[in-house]
PDB file of C-alpha atoms in Angstrom:
ATOM      1  CA  MET I   9       0.000   0.000   0.000  1.00 73.00           C
ATOM      2  CA  SER I  10       1.341   3.423  -0.934  1.00 90.00           C
ATOM      3  CA  PHE I  11       2.201   5.831   1.840  1.00 91.00           C
ATOM      4  CA  GLU I  12      -0.232   8.401   0.424  1.00 95.00           C
ATOM      5  CA  LEU I  13      -3.159   5.957   0.305  1.00 96.00           C
ATOM      6  CA  GLN I  14      -2.517   4.829   3.865  1.00 95.00           C
ATOM      7  CA  ASN I  15      -2.339   8.428   5.083  1.00 95.00           C
ATOM      8  CA  ARG I  16      -5.560   9.396   3.338  1.00 97.00           C
ATOM      9  CA  LEU I  17      -7.421   6.396   4.747  1.00 97.00           C
ATOM     10  CA  ALA I  18      -6.152   7.193   8.252  1.00 96.00           C
ATOM     11  CA  LYS I  19      -7.148  10.843   7.849  1.00 96.00           C
ATOM     12  CA  PHE I  20     -10.646   9.898   6.668  1.00 96.00           C
ATOM     13  CA  GLN I  21     -11.071   7.533   9.614  1.00 95.00           C
ATOM     14  CA  ALA I  22      -9.906  10.153  12.127  1.00 94.00           C
ATOM     15  CA  GLU I  23     -11.977  13.009  10.697  1.00 94.00           C
ATOM     16  CA  ASN I  24     -15.145  10.920  10.595  1.00 92.00           C
ATOM     17  CA  LYS I  25     -14.473   9.028  13.829  1.00 89.00           C
ATOM     18  CA  ILE I  26     -14.830   5.596  12.196  1.00 91.00           C
ATOM     19  CA  THR I  27     -13.897   3.628  15.309  1.00 86.00           C
ATOM     20  CA  SER I  28     -17.155   2.199  16.677  1.00 83.00           C
ATOM     21  CA  LYS I  29     -18.371  -1.254  15.673  1.00 85.00           C
ATOM     22  CA  GLY I  30     -21.398   0.070  13.794  1.00 86.00           C
ATOM     23  CA  LYS I  31     -19.406   2.562  11.722  1.00 89.00           C
ATOM     24  CA  LEU I  32     -16.674   0.029  10.962  1.00 92.00           C
ATOM     25  CA  ALA I  33     -19.273  -2.512   9.854  1.00 91.00           C
ATOM     26  CA  ALA I  34     -20.922   0.008   7.520  1.00 90.00           C
ATOM     27  CA  ILE I  35     -17.633   1.211   6.017  1.00 94.00           C
ATOM     28  CA  LEU I  36     -16.407  -2.346   5.475  1.00 95.00           C
ATOM     29  CA  TYR I  37     -19.638  -3.274   3.709  1.00 94.00           C
ATOM     30  CA  MET I  38     -19.501  -0.188   1.487  1.00 93.00           C
ATOM     31  CA  THR I  39     -15.887  -0.953   0.624  1.00 96.00           C
ATOM     32  CA  ARG I  40     -16.894  -4.413  -0.580  1.00 96.00           C
ATOM     33  CA  GLN I  41     -19.749  -2.890  -2.593  1.00 94.00           C
ATOM     34  CA  ALA I  42     -17.381  -0.425  -4.236  1.00 94.00           C
ATOM     35  CA  ARG I  43     -14.975  -3.262  -4.939  1.00 95.00           C
ATOM     36  CA  ASN I  44     -17.724  -5.284  -6.636  1.00 94.00           C
ATOM     37  CA  MET I  45     -19.429  -2.431  -8.490  1.00 94.00           C
ATOM     38  CA  GLY I  46     -16.353  -0.455  -9.457  1.00 94.00           C
ATOM     39  CA  LEU I  47     -15.522   3.233  -9.230  1.00 95.00           C
ATOM     40  CA  PRO I  48     -16.618   5.952  -9.683  1.00 94.00           C
ATOM     41  CA  LEU I  49     -19.756   5.160  -7.699  1.00 92.00           C
ATOM     42  CA  ASP I  50     -23.065   6.995  -7.433  1.00 91.00           C
ATOM     43  CA  PRO I  51     -24.190   7.199  -3.754  1.00 88.00           C
ATOM     44  CA  SER I  52     -27.813   6.754  -4.815  1.00 85.00           C
ATOM     45  CA  ASP I  53     -26.973   3.220  -5.993  1.00 84.00           C
ATOM     46  CA  LEU I  54     -26.364   2.215  -2.361  1.00 84.00           C
ATOM     47  CA  VAL I  55     -29.591   3.582  -0.884  1.00 82.00           C
ATOM     48  CA  THR I  56     -32.785   1.596  -0.261  1.00 72.00           C
ATOM     49  CA  ASP I  57     -36.001   2.533  -2.063  1.00 61.00           C
ATOM     50  CA  SER I  58     -37.230   4.212   1.123  1.00 61.00           C
ATOM     51  CA  LYS I  59     -34.055   6.353   1.070  1.00 58.00           C
ATOM     52  CA  GLY I  60     -33.538   5.618   4.734  1.00 62.00           C
ATOM     53  CA  GLN I  61     -30.765   3.041   4.850  1.00 74.00           C
ATOM     54  CA  VAL I  62     -27.783   1.669   2.991  1.00 82.00           C
ATOM     55  CA  GLN I  63     -29.063  -1.069   0.692  1.00 83.00           C
ATOM     56  CA  GLY I  64     -28.060  -4.600   1.707  1.00 86.00           C
ATOM     57  CA  LEU I  65     -26.239  -3.502   4.846  1.00 88.00           C
ATOM     58  CA  GLY I  66     -26.773  -5.917   7.735  1.00 87.00           C
ATOM     59  CA  LYS I  67     -25.117  -8.390  10.058  1.00 89.00           C
ATOM     60  CA  ALA I  68     -25.044 -11.307   7.585  1.00 92.00           C
ATOM     61  CA  ALA I  69     -23.413  -9.224   4.841  1.00 93.00           C
ATOM     62  CA  VAL I  70     -20.731  -7.854   7.159  1.00 94.00           C
ATOM     63  CA  GLN I  71     -19.992 -11.237   8.748  1.00 94.00           C
ATOM     64  CA  ALA I  72     -19.604 -12.793   5.280  1.00 96.00           C
ATOM     65  CA  ILE I  73     -16.861 -10.264   4.495  1.00 96.00           C
ATOM     66  CA  LEU I  74     -15.119 -10.902   7.821  1.00 95.00           C
ATOM     67  CA  ALA I  75     -15.275 -14.651   7.192  1.00 95.00           C
ATOM     68  CA  ASP I  76     -13.217 -14.123   4.027  1.00 96.00           C
ATOM     69  CA  TYR I  77     -10.400 -13.019   6.324  1.00 94.00           C
ATOM     70  CA  GLY I  78     -10.842 -15.766   8.896  1.00 91.00           C
ATOM     71  CA  ILE I  79     -12.635 -13.508  11.380  1.00 91.00           C
ATOM     72  CA  PHE I  80     -15.734 -15.092  12.901  1.00 86.00           C
ATOM     73  CA  ARG I  81     -16.455 -12.770  15.821  1.00 83.00           C
ATOM     74  CA  THR I  82     -19.573 -10.630  15.464  1.00 84.00           C
ATOM     75  CA  LEU I  83     -18.629  -7.047  14.727  1.00 87.00           C
ATOM     76  CA  ALA I  84     -22.086  -5.516  15.175  1.00 80.00           C
ATOM     77  CA  GLU I  85     -25.371  -7.289  15.816  1.00 74.00           C
ATOM     78  CA  GLU I  86     -27.161  -4.959  13.408  1.00 67.00           C
ATOM     79  CA  GLY I  87     -24.208  -4.906  11.035  1.00 62.00           C
ATOM     80  CA  GLY I  88     -24.059  -1.108  11.216  1.00 57.00           C
ATOM     81  CA  ARG I  89     -27.598  -0.854   9.807  1.00 56.00           C
ATOM     82  CA  THR I  90     -28.946   1.136  12.741  1.00 48.00           C
ATOM     83  CA  SER I  91     -25.824   3.131  13.562  1.00 48.00           C
ATOM     84  CA  ARG I  92     -26.551   6.843  13.557  1.00 48.00           C
ATOM     85  CA  GLY I  93     -25.420   8.613  10.449  1.00 61.00           C
ATOM     86  CA  SER I  94     -24.836   5.488   8.317  1.00 69.00           C
ATOM     87  CA  LEU I  95     -26.382   7.165   5.286  1.00 78.00           C
ATOM     88  CA  GLY I  96     -24.366  10.340   5.733  1.00 82.00           C
ATOM     89  CA  ASN I  97     -21.180   8.362   6.300  1.00 84.00           C
ATOM     90  CA  MET I  98     -21.890   6.359   3.160  1.00 86.00           C
ATOM     91  CA  GLN I  99     -22.195   9.512   1.054  1.00 89.00           C
ATOM     92  CA  LYS I 100     -18.967  10.932   2.491  1.00 93.00           C
ATOM     93  CA  TYR I 101     -17.177   7.636   1.971  1.00 94.00           C
ATOM     94  CA  VAL I 102     -18.328   7.243  -1.637  1.00 95.00           C
ATOM     95  CA  HIS I 103     -17.102  10.793  -2.343  1.00 95.00           C
ATOM     96  CA  PHE I 104     -13.786   9.888  -0.678  1.00 96.00           C
ATOM     97  CA  LEU I 105     -13.426   6.708  -2.781  1.00 96.00           C
ATOM     98  CA  ASN I 106     -14.268   8.587  -5.962  1.00 96.00           C
ATOM     99  CA  CYS I 107     -11.529  11.097  -5.142  1.00 96.00           C
ATOM    100  CA  LEU I 108      -9.075   8.215  -4.659  1.00 96.00           C
ATOM    101  CA  HIS I 109     -10.205   6.890  -8.044  1.00 96.00           C
ATOM    102  CA  ASN I 110      -9.494  10.248  -9.677  1.00 96.00           C
ATOM    103  CA  ASP I 111      -6.018  10.223  -8.144  1.00 96.00           C
ATOM    104  CA  ASN I 112      -5.316   6.622  -9.251  1.00 95.00           C
ATOM    105  CA  LEU I 113      -5.239   5.435  -5.650  1.00 95.00           C
ATOM    106  CA  ASP I 114      -8.305   3.200  -5.825  1.00 94.00           C
ATOM    107  CA  ASP I 115      -6.751  -0.195  -5.124  1.00 96.00           C
ATOM    108  CA  MET I 116      -9.901  -1.601  -3.545  1.00 96.00           C
ATOM    109  CA  GLU I 117      -8.280  -4.831  -2.400  1.00 96.00           C
ATOM    110  CA  MET I 118      -5.693  -2.884  -0.422  1.00 97.00           C
ATOM    111  CA  ILE I 119      -8.344  -0.507   0.897  1.00 97.00           C
ATOM    112  CA  GLU I 120     -10.496  -3.408   2.090  1.00 97.00           C
ATOM    113  CA  ASN I 121      -7.460  -4.996   3.755  1.00 97.00           C
ATOM    114  CA  TRP I 122      -6.743  -1.706   5.516  1.00 97.00           C
ATOM    115  CA  TRP I 123     -10.264  -1.607   6.986  1.00 97.00           C
ATOM    116  CA  ILE I 124      -9.996  -5.264   7.984  1.00 96.00           C
ATOM    117  CA  GLU I 125      -6.922  -4.351  10.031  1.00 95.00           C
ATOM    118  CA  ARG I 126      -8.943  -1.608  11.726  1.00 94.00           C
ATOM    119  CA  VAL I 127     -11.577  -4.233  12.600  1.00 93.00           C
ATOM    120  CA  ARG I 128      -8.830  -6.421  14.077  1.00 89.00           C
ATOM    121  CA  ASP I 129      -7.617  -3.414  16.066  1.00 87.00           C
ATOM    122  CA  PHE I 130     -11.167  -2.909  17.362  1.00 87.00           C
ATOM    123  CA  PHE I 131     -11.455  -6.517  18.506  1.00 84.00           C
ATOM    124  CA  THR I 132      -8.051  -6.586  20.195  1.00 79.00           C
ATOM    125  CA  ALA I 133      -8.777  -3.313  22.004  1.00 80.00           C
ATOM    126  CA  GLN I 134     -11.797  -4.836  23.747  1.00 84.00           C
ATOM    127  CA  PRO I 135     -11.269  -6.302  27.229  1.00 91.00           C
ATOM    128  CA  PHE I 136     -11.894  -9.958  27.910  1.00 94.00           C
ATOM    129  CA  ILE I 137     -15.199 -10.678  29.631  1.00 94.00           C
ATOM    130  CA  LEU I 138     -15.386 -12.881  32.716  1.00 95.00           C
ATOM    131  CA  ARG I 139     -18.952 -14.136  32.666  1.00 92.00           C
ATOM    132  CA  TYR I 140     -19.936 -14.852  36.242  1.00 94.00           C
ATOM    133  CA  ASP I 141     -22.673 -17.461  35.942  1.00 93.00           C
ATOM    134  CA  THR I 142     -23.902 -19.059  39.177  1.00 92.00           C
ATOM    135  CA  ALA I 143     -24.963 -22.117  37.162  1.00 93.00           C
ATOM    136  CA  LYS I 144     -21.319 -22.775  36.243  1.00 94.00           C
ATOM    137  CA  SER I 145     -18.442 -23.971  38.399  1.00 95.00           C
ATOM    138  CA  LEU I 146     -15.628 -21.514  39.144  1.00 96.00           C
ATOM    139  CA  ARG I 147     -13.287 -23.808  37.247  1.00 95.00           C
ATOM    140  CA  ALA I 148     -15.535 -23.535  34.155  1.00 96.00           C
ATOM    141  CA  ILE I 149     -15.670 -19.750  34.500  1.00 96.00           C
ATOM    142  CA  VAL I 150     -11.865 -19.541  34.566  1.00 96.00           C
ATOM    143  CA  ARG I 151     -11.619 -21.919  31.618  1.00 95.00           C
ATOM    144  CA  ASP I 152     -14.064 -19.779  29.623  1.00 96.00           C
ATOM    145  CA  LEU I 153     -11.882 -16.722  30.205  1.00 96.00           C
ATOM    146  CA  LEU I 154      -8.799 -18.574  28.965  1.00 96.00           C
ATOM    147  CA  ALA I 155     -10.783 -19.812  25.942  1.00 95.00           C
ATOM    148  CA  GLN I 156     -11.440 -16.179  24.996  1.00 94.00           C
ATOM    149  CA  ALA I 157      -7.705 -15.502  25.117  1.00 94.00           C
ATOM    150  CA  TYR I 158      -7.010 -18.497  22.873  1.00 93.00           C
ATOM    151  CA  LYS I 159      -9.664 -17.354  20.417  1.00 89.00           C
ATOM    152  CA  ARG I 160      -8.152 -13.866  20.209  1.00 86.00           C
ATOM    153  CA  GLN I 161      -4.702 -15.403  19.847  1.00 87.00           C
ATOM    154  CA  LYS I 162      -5.916 -17.480  16.888  1.00 85.00           C
ATOM    155  CA  GLU I 163      -7.337 -14.369  15.231  1.00 75.00           C
ATOM    156  CA  ASN I 164      -4.087 -12.454  15.800  1.00 72.00           C
ATOM    157  CA  PRO I 165      -1.192 -14.876  15.188  1.00 72.00           C
ATOM    158  CA  GLY I 166       2.045 -13.972  16.901  1.00 71.00           C
ATOM    159  CA  THR I 167       0.506 -12.476  20.044  1.00 77.00           C
ATOM    160  CA  MET I 168       0.410 -14.837  23.019  1.00 87.00           C
ATOM    161  CA  TYR I 169      -2.722 -13.630  24.771  1.00 91.00           C
ATOM    162  CA  ALA I 170      -3.446 -16.926  26.530  1.00 95.00           C
ATOM    163  CA  GLY I 171      -0.036 -17.109  28.170  1.00 95.00           C
ATOM    164  CA  ALA I 172      -0.239 -13.518  29.371  1.00 94.00           C
ATOM    165  CA  VAL I 173      -3.758 -13.912  30.770  1.00 97.00           C
ATOM    166  CA  LEU I 174      -2.822 -17.137  32.552  1.00 97.00           C
ATOM    167  CA  GLN I 175       0.345 -15.670  34.084  1.00 97.00           C
ATOM    168  CA  HIS I 176      -1.450 -12.618  35.449  1.00 97.00           C
ATOM    169  CA  LEU I 177      -4.442 -14.621  36.681  1.00 98.00           C
ATOM    170  CA  VAL I 178      -2.098 -16.810  38.702  1.00 98.00           C
ATOM    171  CA  GLY I 179      -0.246 -13.708  39.871  1.00 97.00           C
ATOM    172  CA  ALA I 180      -3.515 -12.122  40.959  1.00 97.00           C
ATOM    173  CA  LYS I 181      -4.561 -15.284  42.784  1.00 97.00           C
ATOM    174  CA  LEU I 182      -1.257 -15.406  44.669  1.00 97.00           C
ATOM    175  CA  SER I 183      -1.546 -11.699  45.512  1.00 96.00           C
ATOM    176  CA  LEU I 184      -5.030 -12.343  46.913  1.00 94.00           C
ATOM    177  CA  VAL I 185      -3.858 -14.938  49.417  1.00 93.00           C
ATOM    178  CA  LEU I 186      -0.441 -13.552  50.388  1.00 95.00           C
ATOM    179  CA  PRO I 187       0.597 -10.403  52.273  1.00 93.00           C
ATOM    180  CA  GLU I 188       1.016  -7.276  50.148  1.00 91.00           C
ATOM    181  CA  GLY I 189       4.444  -7.033  48.537  1.00 89.00           C
ATOM    182  CA  THR I 190       5.136 -10.777  48.656  1.00 92.00           C
ATOM    183  CA  ILE I 191       4.713 -11.235  44.888  1.00 92.00           C
ATOM    184  CA  GLU I 192       6.745  -9.448  42.244  1.00 93.00           C
ATOM    185  CA  HIS I 193       4.997  -9.180  38.887  1.00 94.00           C
ATOM    186  CA  HIS I 194       6.607  -8.922  35.458  1.00 92.00           C
ATOM    187  CA  GLY I 195       5.377  -8.394  31.917  1.00 91.00           C
ATOM    188  CA  PHE I 196       4.618 -11.605  30.069  1.00 89.00           C
ATOM    189  CA  SER I 197       7.236 -10.894  27.394  1.00 79.00           C
ATOM    190  CA  VAL I 198       9.998 -10.389  29.987  1.00 71.00           C
ATOM    191  CA  SER I 199      11.828 -13.713  30.000  1.00 58.00           C
ATOM    192  CA  ASP I 200      13.289 -15.285  33.127  1.00 53.00           C
ATOM    193  CA  GLU I 201      16.779 -15.135  31.611  1.00 51.00           C
ATOM    194  CA  MET I 202      16.446 -11.436  30.778  1.00 50.00           C
ATOM    195  CA  SER I 203      15.301 -10.537  34.281  1.00 51.00           C
ATOM    196  CA  GLY I 204      17.576 -12.975  36.093  1.00 60.00           C
ATOM    197  CA  ARG I 205      14.602 -14.752  37.667  1.00 78.00           C
ATOM    198  CA  SER I 206      14.484 -18.491  38.247  1.00 87.00           C
ATOM    199  CA  GLY I 207      10.725 -18.581  37.528  1.00 92.00           C
ATOM    200  CA  ASP I 208       7.598 -16.472  37.085  1.00 94.00           C
ATOM    201  CA  PHE I 209       6.899 -16.100  40.811  1.00 96.00           C
ATOM    202  CA  ILE I 210       9.255 -16.786  43.697  1.00 95.00           C
ATOM    203  CA  ILE I 211       7.992 -17.209  47.256  1.00 96.00           C
ATOM    204  CA  ASP I 212      10.701 -18.233  49.709  1.00 95.00           C
ATOM    205  CA  GLU I 213      12.132 -21.450  48.208  1.00 96.00           C
ATOM    206  CA  VAL I 214       9.088 -22.126  46.017  1.00 97.00           C
ATOM    207  CA  VAL I 215       9.397 -21.212  42.333  1.00 97.00           C
ATOM    208  CA  PHE I 216       6.265 -21.024  40.173  1.00 97.00           C
ATOM    209  CA  HIS I 217       6.444 -21.620  36.431  1.00 97.00           C
ATOM    210  CA  VAL I 218       3.198 -20.602  34.695  1.00 97.00           C
ATOM    211  CA  THR I 219       2.784 -21.835  31.133  1.00 96.00           C
ATOM    212  CA  THR I 220       0.186 -22.915  28.588  1.00 96.00           C
ATOM    213  CA  ALA I 221       2.748 -25.128  26.818  1.00 95.00           C
ATOM    214  CA  PRO I 222       5.270 -27.004  29.007  1.00 96.00           C
ATOM    215  CA  SER I 223       8.521 -27.637  27.147  1.00 95.00           C
ATOM    216  CA  GLU I 224      11.908 -29.311  27.349  1.00 96.00           C
ATOM    217  CA  SER I 225      13.510 -26.005  28.337  1.00 94.00           C
ATOM    218  CA  LEU I 226      11.027 -25.645  31.206  1.00 96.00           C
ATOM    219  CA  MET I 227      12.068 -29.034  32.557  1.00 97.00           C
ATOM    220  CA  GLU I 228      15.705 -27.904  32.425  1.00 95.00           C
ATOM    221  CA  LYS I 229      14.734 -24.828  34.466  1.00 95.00           C
ATOM    222  CA  CYS I 230      13.037 -27.081  37.006  1.00 97.00           C
ATOM    223  CA  LYS I 231      16.220 -29.170  37.258  1.00 97.00           C
ATOM    224  CA  ARG I 232      18.254 -26.029  37.943  1.00 96.00           C
ATOM    225  CA  ASN I 233      15.690 -24.977  40.565  1.00 97.00           C
ATOM    226  CA  LEU I 234      16.094 -28.323  42.349  1.00 97.00           C
ATOM    227  CA  GLU I 235      19.881 -28.147  42.167  1.00 96.00           C
ATOM    228  CA  SER I 236      19.765 -24.746  43.887  1.00 96.00           C
ATOM    229  CA  GLY I 237      17.523 -26.088  46.656  1.00 97.00           C
ATOM    230  CA  ALA I 238      14.287 -24.555  45.343  1.00 97.00           C
ATOM    231  CA  ARG I 239      10.898 -26.282  45.002  1.00 97.00           C
ATOM    232  CA  PRO I 240       9.531 -25.836  41.442  1.00 98.00           C
ATOM    233  CA  ILE I 241       5.797 -25.846  40.757  1.00 98.00           C
ATOM    234  CA  ILE I 242       4.432 -25.889  37.219  1.00 98.00           C
ATOM    235  CA  VAL I 243       0.985 -24.359  36.746  1.00 98.00           C
ATOM    236  CA  THR I 244      -0.518 -25.163  33.356  1.00 98.00           C
ATOM    237  CA  ILE I 245      -3.866 -25.562  31.634  1.00 97.00           C
ATOM    238  CA  HIS I 246      -5.925 -28.747  31.745  1.00 95.00           C
ATOM    239  CA  SER I 247      -5.136 -29.836  28.166  1.00 95.00           C
ATOM    240  CA  SER I 248      -1.383 -29.500  28.757  1.00 97.00           C
ATOM    241  CA  MET I 249      -1.287 -31.560  31.948  1.00 97.00           C
ATOM    242  CA  PRO I 250      -0.577 -34.926  30.227  1.00 97.00           C
ATOM    243  CA  GLY I 251       2.247 -33.376  28.212  1.00 97.00           C
ATOM    244  CA  ALA I 252       3.797 -31.791  31.284  1.00 97.00           C
ATOM    245  CA  GLU I 253       3.657 -35.045  33.250  1.00 97.00           C
ATOM    246  CA  SER I 254       5.132 -36.964  30.315  1.00 97.00           C
ATOM    247  CA  LEU I 255       8.024 -34.499  30.000  1.00 97.00           C
ATOM    248  CA  ALA I 256       8.624 -34.664  33.746  1.00 97.00           C
ATOM    249  CA  GLY I 257       8.912 -38.438  33.474  1.00 97.00           C
ATOM    250  CA  ILE I 258      11.320 -38.248  30.542  1.00 97.00           C
ATOM    251  CA  HIS I 259      13.533 -35.818  32.468  1.00 97.00           C
ATOM    252  CA  GLU I 260      13.387 -37.951  35.633  1.00 96.00           C
ATOM    253  CA  LEU I 261      11.497 -35.248  37.504  1.00 97.00           C
ATOM    254  CA  GLU I 262       8.410 -37.293  38.293  1.00 93.00           C
ATOM    255  CA  GLY I 263       7.702 -37.117  42.012  1.00 94.00           C
ATOM    256  CA  ARG I 264      10.185 -34.266  42.425  1.00 96.00           C
ATOM    257  CA  ILE I 265       8.116 -31.368  41.090  1.00 97.00           C
ATOM    258  CA  ASP I 266       4.457 -30.432  41.449  1.00 98.00           C
ATOM    259  CA  ILE I 267       2.367 -29.977  38.313  1.00 98.00           C
ATOM    260  CA  LEU I 268      -0.941 -28.217  38.974  1.00 97.00           C
ATOM    261  CA  GLU I 269      -3.897 -27.565  36.703  1.00 97.00           C
ATOM    262  CA  ALA I 270      -4.311 -23.784  36.476  1.00 97.00           C
ATOM    263  CA  GLU I 271      -8.105 -23.689  36.360  1.00 96.00           C
ATOM    264  CA  GLN I 272      -8.401 -25.830  39.479  1.00 96.00           C
ATOM    265  CA  PHE I 273      -5.520 -24.039  41.205  1.00 96.00           C
ATOM    266  CA  ILE I 274      -7.323 -20.703  40.832  1.00 97.00           C
ATOM    267  CA  ALA I 275     -10.846 -22.005  41.514  1.00 96.00           C
ATOM    268  CA  THR I 276      -9.867 -23.813  44.731  1.00 96.00           C
ATOM    269  CA  ASN I 277      -8.466 -20.651  46.275  1.00 94.00           C
ATOM    270  CA  LEU I 278     -11.526 -18.660  45.263  1.00 96.00           C
ATOM    271  CA  TYR I 279     -13.703 -21.148  47.132  1.00 96.00           C
ATOM    272  CA  GLU I 280     -11.425 -21.019  50.182  1.00 95.00           C
ATOM    273  CA  ILE I 281     -11.195 -17.216  50.282  1.00 95.00           C
ATOM    274  CA  SER I 282     -14.966 -16.939  50.029  1.00 95.00           C
ATOM    275  CA  CYS I 283     -15.235 -19.502  52.872  1.00 95.00           C
ATOM    276  CA  PHE I 284     -17.310 -21.627  50.456  1.00 95.00           C
ATOM    277  CA  GLN I 285     -20.192 -19.168  50.940  1.00 95.00           C
ATOM    278  CA  THR I 286     -22.329 -18.370  47.919  1.00 92.00           C
ATOM    279  CA  SER I 287     -22.887 -14.806  49.143  1.00 92.00           C
ATOM    280  CA  LYS I 288     -19.126 -14.098  49.146  1.00 95.00           C
ATOM    281  CA  ARG I 289     -18.154 -15.928  45.979  1.00 95.00           C
ATOM    282  CA  ARG I 290     -18.848 -13.198  43.426  1.00 95.00           C
ATOM    283  CA  VAL I 291     -17.148 -10.584  45.609  1.00 96.00           C
ATOM    284  CA  THR I 292     -14.059 -12.798  45.754  1.00 96.00           C
ATOM    285  CA  VAL I 293     -14.030 -13.237  41.969  1.00 97.00           C
ATOM    286  CA  GLU I 294     -14.361  -9.460  41.584  1.00 97.00           C
ATOM    287  CA  LYS I 295     -11.351  -8.981  43.868  1.00 97.00           C
ATOM    288  CA  LEU I 296      -9.354 -11.429  41.746  1.00 97.00           C
ATOM    289  CA  ILE I 297     -10.167  -9.469  38.584  1.00 97.00           C
ATOM    290  CA  GLU I 298      -9.392  -6.191  40.344  1.00 97.00           C
ATOM    291  CA  PHE I 299      -5.928  -7.502  41.270  1.00 97.00           C
ATOM    292  CA  TYR I 300      -5.496  -8.874  37.745  1.00 97.00           C
ATOM    293  CA  ASN I 301      -6.300  -5.533  36.101  1.00 96.00           C
ATOM    294  CA  HIS I 302      -3.933  -3.686  38.429  1.00 96.00           C
ATOM    295  CA  ILE I 303      -1.151  -6.068  37.389  1.00 96.00           C
ATOM    296  CA  VAL I 304      -1.887  -5.565  33.675  1.00 94.00           C
ATOM    297  CA  THR I 305      -1.847  -1.788  34.162  1.00 92.00           C
ATOM    298  CA  ASP I 306       1.482  -1.947  35.981  1.00 93.00           C
ATOM    299  CA  VAL I 307       3.473  -4.364  33.822  1.00 92.00           C
ATOM    300  CA  GLU I 308       1.862  -4.551  30.366  1.00 90.00           C
ATOM    301  CA  THR I 309       1.551  -2.017  27.549  1.00 80.00           C
ATOM    302  CA  ASP I 310      -1.518  -3.687  25.988  1.00 81.00           C
ATOM    303  CA  PRO I 311      -4.738  -2.557  27.756  1.00 80.00           C
ATOM    304  CA  SER I 312      -6.758  -5.181  25.817  1.00 85.00           C
ATOM    305  CA  LEU I 313      -5.411  -7.780  28.274  1.00 92.00           C
ATOM    306  CA  LYS I 314      -7.718  -6.357  30.932  1.00 94.00           C
ATOM    307  CA  VAL I 315     -10.781  -8.270  32.051  1.00 96.00           C
ATOM    308  CA  GLN I 316     -14.277  -6.926  32.600  1.00 95.00           C
ATOM    309  CA  MET I 317     -16.843  -8.641  34.784  1.00 93.00           C
ATOM    310  CA  GLY I 318     -19.930  -9.631  32.842  1.00 84.00           C
TER     311      GLY I 318
END
């Protein structure tokens, strides 16, 4: 994409505040229409007979475009159809595209890709939602939160959301049960070697390693922990437990290190802190998320890692 085209798209987005889900959905749909119909375009060709809405704009049409790019999250339930000013935005956008056409900058494939990236930005800027459902176990609630992180990770390859969420959830849980200042928190991308740490969390002689994917190198770290007199504990997700136990056996660490399932590790403490009382359970979960968000604010640069209670 040319520098000029990128700048003009960014300027149009900023001037017209195309950042909400409804506006993004409408613009994306109109981009596809312009791509199919060709430029220059007459705005009246995109208006319904009643002159009140953009013709064909709706959830199904927008989701079909997103699916072409491997995005299956719902951008807007109404697909931008009911967003205020959709018609006015359409007319401005068609004029903008026609100007690009006149300046030989109307590469519609590139333009559509640019708006798709803005949709990805919108999704990644949204906090994760912890859905507190009394009909579900705490373990299931934690697992659902991690599933959201995995889903976002799949939609944005190269960013390890699940690992970061898991590390800070465990950090928040430990901070809940221990005296203030006991736990030192670090950004997910800060490696143990870079920081000189022997693990993710160190409490006296206990060293916690939090991971979604136990590896050979992790087992070597655990060996070094044992050699220095420390007690390593691996906290990992349910699906990685068999792999972690198998690796521990291969490295002759079976019976020498503890391997704990993260979801259960977190849920058990939540029950204990709430004294197993239904009336205190939600408050305890809210405290966990409050600690978690404080950690993200302090050690991460990506605010989309935050969690909102739902």
